[in-house]
Structure formats: C-alpha cells, structure tokens
Short mmCIF file of C-alpha atoms in Angstrom, two decimals:
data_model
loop_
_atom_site.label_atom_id
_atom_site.label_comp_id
_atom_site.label_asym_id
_atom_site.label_seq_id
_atom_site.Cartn_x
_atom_site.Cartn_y
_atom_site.Cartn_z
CA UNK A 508 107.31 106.41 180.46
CA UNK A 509 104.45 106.29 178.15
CA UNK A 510 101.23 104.68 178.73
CA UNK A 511 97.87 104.43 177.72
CA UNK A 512 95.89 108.01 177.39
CA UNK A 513 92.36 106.75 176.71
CA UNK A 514 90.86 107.01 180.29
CA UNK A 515 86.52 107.70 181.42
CA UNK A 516 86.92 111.12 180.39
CA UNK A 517 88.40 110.88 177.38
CA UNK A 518 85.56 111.68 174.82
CA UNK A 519 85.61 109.87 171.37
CA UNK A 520 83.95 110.82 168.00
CA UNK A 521 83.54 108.90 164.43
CA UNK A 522 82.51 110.41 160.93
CA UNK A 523 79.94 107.09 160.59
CA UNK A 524 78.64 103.70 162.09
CA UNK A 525 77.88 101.35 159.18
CA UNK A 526 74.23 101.74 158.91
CA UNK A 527 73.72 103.41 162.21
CA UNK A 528 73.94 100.24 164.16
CA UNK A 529 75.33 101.90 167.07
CA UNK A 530 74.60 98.92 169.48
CA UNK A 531 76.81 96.26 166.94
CA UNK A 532 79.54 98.95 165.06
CA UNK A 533 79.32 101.57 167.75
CA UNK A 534 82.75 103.86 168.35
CA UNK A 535 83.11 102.30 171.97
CA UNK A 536 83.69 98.84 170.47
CA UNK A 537 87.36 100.16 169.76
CA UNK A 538 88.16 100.80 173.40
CA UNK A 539 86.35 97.71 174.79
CA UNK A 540 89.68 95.39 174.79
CA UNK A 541 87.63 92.44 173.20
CA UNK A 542 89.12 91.35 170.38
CA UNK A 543 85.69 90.36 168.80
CA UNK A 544 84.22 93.44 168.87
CA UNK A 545 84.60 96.79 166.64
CA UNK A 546 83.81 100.21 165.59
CA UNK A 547 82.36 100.07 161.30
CA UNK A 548 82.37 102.59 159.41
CA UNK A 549 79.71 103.55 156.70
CA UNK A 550 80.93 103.57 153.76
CA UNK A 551 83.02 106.81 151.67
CA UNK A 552 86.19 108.91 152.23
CA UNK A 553 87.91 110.17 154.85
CA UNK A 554 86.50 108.60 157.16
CA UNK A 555 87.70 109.38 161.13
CA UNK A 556 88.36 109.77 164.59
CA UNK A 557 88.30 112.34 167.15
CA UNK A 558 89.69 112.09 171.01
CA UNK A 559 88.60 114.74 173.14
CA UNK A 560 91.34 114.15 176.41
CA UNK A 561 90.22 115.75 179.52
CA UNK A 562 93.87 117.46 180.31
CA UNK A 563 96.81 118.05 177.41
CA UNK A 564 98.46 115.18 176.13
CA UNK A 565 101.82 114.64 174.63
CA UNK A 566 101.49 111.53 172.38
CA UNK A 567 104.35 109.40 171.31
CA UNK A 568 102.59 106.38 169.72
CA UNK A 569 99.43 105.27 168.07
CA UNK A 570 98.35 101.38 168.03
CA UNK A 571 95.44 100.52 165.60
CA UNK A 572 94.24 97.27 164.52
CA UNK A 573 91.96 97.06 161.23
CA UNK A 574 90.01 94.56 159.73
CA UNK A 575 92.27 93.24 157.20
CA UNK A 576 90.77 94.58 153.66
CA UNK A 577 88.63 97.75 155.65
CA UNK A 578 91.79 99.22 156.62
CA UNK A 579 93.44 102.85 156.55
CA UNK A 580 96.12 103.09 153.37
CA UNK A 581 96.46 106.65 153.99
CA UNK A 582 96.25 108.35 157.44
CA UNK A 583 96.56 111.46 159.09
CA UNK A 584 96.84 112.09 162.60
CA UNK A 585 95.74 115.94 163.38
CA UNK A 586 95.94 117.95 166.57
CA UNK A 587 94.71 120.46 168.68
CA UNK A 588 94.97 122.37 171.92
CA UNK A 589 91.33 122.76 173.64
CA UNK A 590 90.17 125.58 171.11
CA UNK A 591 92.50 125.72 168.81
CA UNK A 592 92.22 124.87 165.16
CA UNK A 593 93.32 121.27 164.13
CA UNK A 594 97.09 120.66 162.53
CA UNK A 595 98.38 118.12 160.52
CA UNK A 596 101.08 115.93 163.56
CA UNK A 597 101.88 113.72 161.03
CA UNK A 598 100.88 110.89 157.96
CA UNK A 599 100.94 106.97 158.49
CA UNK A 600 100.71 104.15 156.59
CA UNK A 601 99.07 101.31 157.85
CA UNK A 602 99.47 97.88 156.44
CA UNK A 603 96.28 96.04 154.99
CA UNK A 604 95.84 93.08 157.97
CA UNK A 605 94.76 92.60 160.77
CA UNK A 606 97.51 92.51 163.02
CA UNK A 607 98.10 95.45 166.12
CA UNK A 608 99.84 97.75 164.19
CA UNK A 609 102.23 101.00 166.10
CA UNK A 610 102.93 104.53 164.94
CA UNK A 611 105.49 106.07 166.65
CA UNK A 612 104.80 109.99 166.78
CA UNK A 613 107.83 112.12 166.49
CA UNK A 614 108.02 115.66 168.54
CA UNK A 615 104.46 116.24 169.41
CA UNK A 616 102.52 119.15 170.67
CA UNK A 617 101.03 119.30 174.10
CA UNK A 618 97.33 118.52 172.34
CA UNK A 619 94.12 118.22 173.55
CA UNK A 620 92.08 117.23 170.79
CA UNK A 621 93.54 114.49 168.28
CA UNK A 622 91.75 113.57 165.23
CA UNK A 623 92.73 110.53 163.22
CA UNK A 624 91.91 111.00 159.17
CA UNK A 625 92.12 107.64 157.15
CA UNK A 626 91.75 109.27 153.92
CA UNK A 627 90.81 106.34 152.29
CA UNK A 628 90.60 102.65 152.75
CA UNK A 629 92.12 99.20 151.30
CA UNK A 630 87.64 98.87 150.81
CA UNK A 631 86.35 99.78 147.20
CA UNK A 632 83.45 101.50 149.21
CA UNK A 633 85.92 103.45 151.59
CA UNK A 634 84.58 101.39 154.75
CA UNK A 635 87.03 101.61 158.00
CA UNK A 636 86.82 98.16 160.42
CA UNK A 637 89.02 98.85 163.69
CA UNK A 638 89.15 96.73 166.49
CA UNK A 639 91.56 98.33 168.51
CA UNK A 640 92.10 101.85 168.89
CA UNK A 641 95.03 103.09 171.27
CA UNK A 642 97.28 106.60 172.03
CA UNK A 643 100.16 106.18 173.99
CA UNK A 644 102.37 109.67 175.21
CA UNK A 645 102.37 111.15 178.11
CA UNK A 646 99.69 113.83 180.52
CA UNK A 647 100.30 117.54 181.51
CA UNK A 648 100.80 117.37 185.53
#
C-alpha cells in the first residue's frame, strides 16, 4: 500500500523563497501539516522542487495544494536514481485553486531524486504559493 515518502531524511530543495524570507516562505513550510503556513516562491519561470529520499522510492502519487492564482499550470515531475541524470516521469496539470489536488504517477522508476518543474504559473510574475507538498509510492526494502 502506498503511503507517505517524505520522512527526517528526506532532503528538500526550491529554485527561490520570495525575497529570501526563509523564516516566513521557507521550503519546510510545505511539509509542516499547517494549513496556514507555506513555501513562496520569488518570482520567474520554472520555478521548482527537489526531494532528495534517503533509500529508492517508487512513487505512485503526488498531492500539492497551491495558493489559488500562484499555482503550477504546467508541471513536470523529473527523476533520478542517486547519481544519475534527471528524466522527465511525467507532465501534470494542476487546477488554479486552492484545494489538495492528486497526481497519480503511472509506472515509475525506482528513483531517488525527484524534482518537481512548474514551468510556469497561473501568476503574471511566475510566483509558486504551495501549502502542501506530498509523494506517495512505495520504499526499496
């Protein structure tokens, strides 16, 4: 069964915090379960997402939830075993709201890295709000 695969170890990176403000838009925000709380991006294209999991992952589904207007339109979901190069897993499409939103991933890898491309934004200045940030598949024994 598929669960959660964000643990401790699992290390996280983002492209940009909206003017650096770690402490109020900081990446961790999307992993805190508090619904008032999120990671902002600065503003331009492509922004993104890394996961760094501390054993190989299978993933079956993402769950995001935006900011409605500062959300994904076009997304790309990448992976990677430890040092390998990234590959394209798949595209979404997010809605523009602000409800949990789920991506079911078809026939993945075993990955260890994911990356998670929203190549642009419903935002004229390309800004990315998520409050909730979620992979859901299945660990390596």
């Amino acid at each position: 069964m598929a669960s959660s695969l964000i643990c401790s170890e699992t290390q996280s990176r983002v492209s940009s915090v909206l003017n650096r403000d770690v402490k109020q838009f900081g990446k961790k925000y999307m992993f805190d379960s508090n619904e008032e709380t999120c990671w902002n991006s600065d503003q331009g294209d492509s922004q993104w997402v890394t996961l760094e999991f501390p054993q190989p992952v299978r993933v079956s589904e993402l769950k995001v939830q935006f900011q409605g207007g500062f959300s994904g339109k076009t997304c790309r979901l990448e992976g990677s075993p430890k040092a390998g190069e990234l590959a394209k897993i798949t595209h979404f499409y997010p809605e523009d709201n602000s409800s949990l939103q789920s991506f079911p991933i078809q026939e993945a890898n075993m990955v260890h890295r994911l990356k998670i491309v929203f190549e642009n934004s419903a935002d004229f200045f390309g800004r990315i709000i998520v409050y909730s940030l979620d992979v859901l598949g299945e660990r390596a024994l």
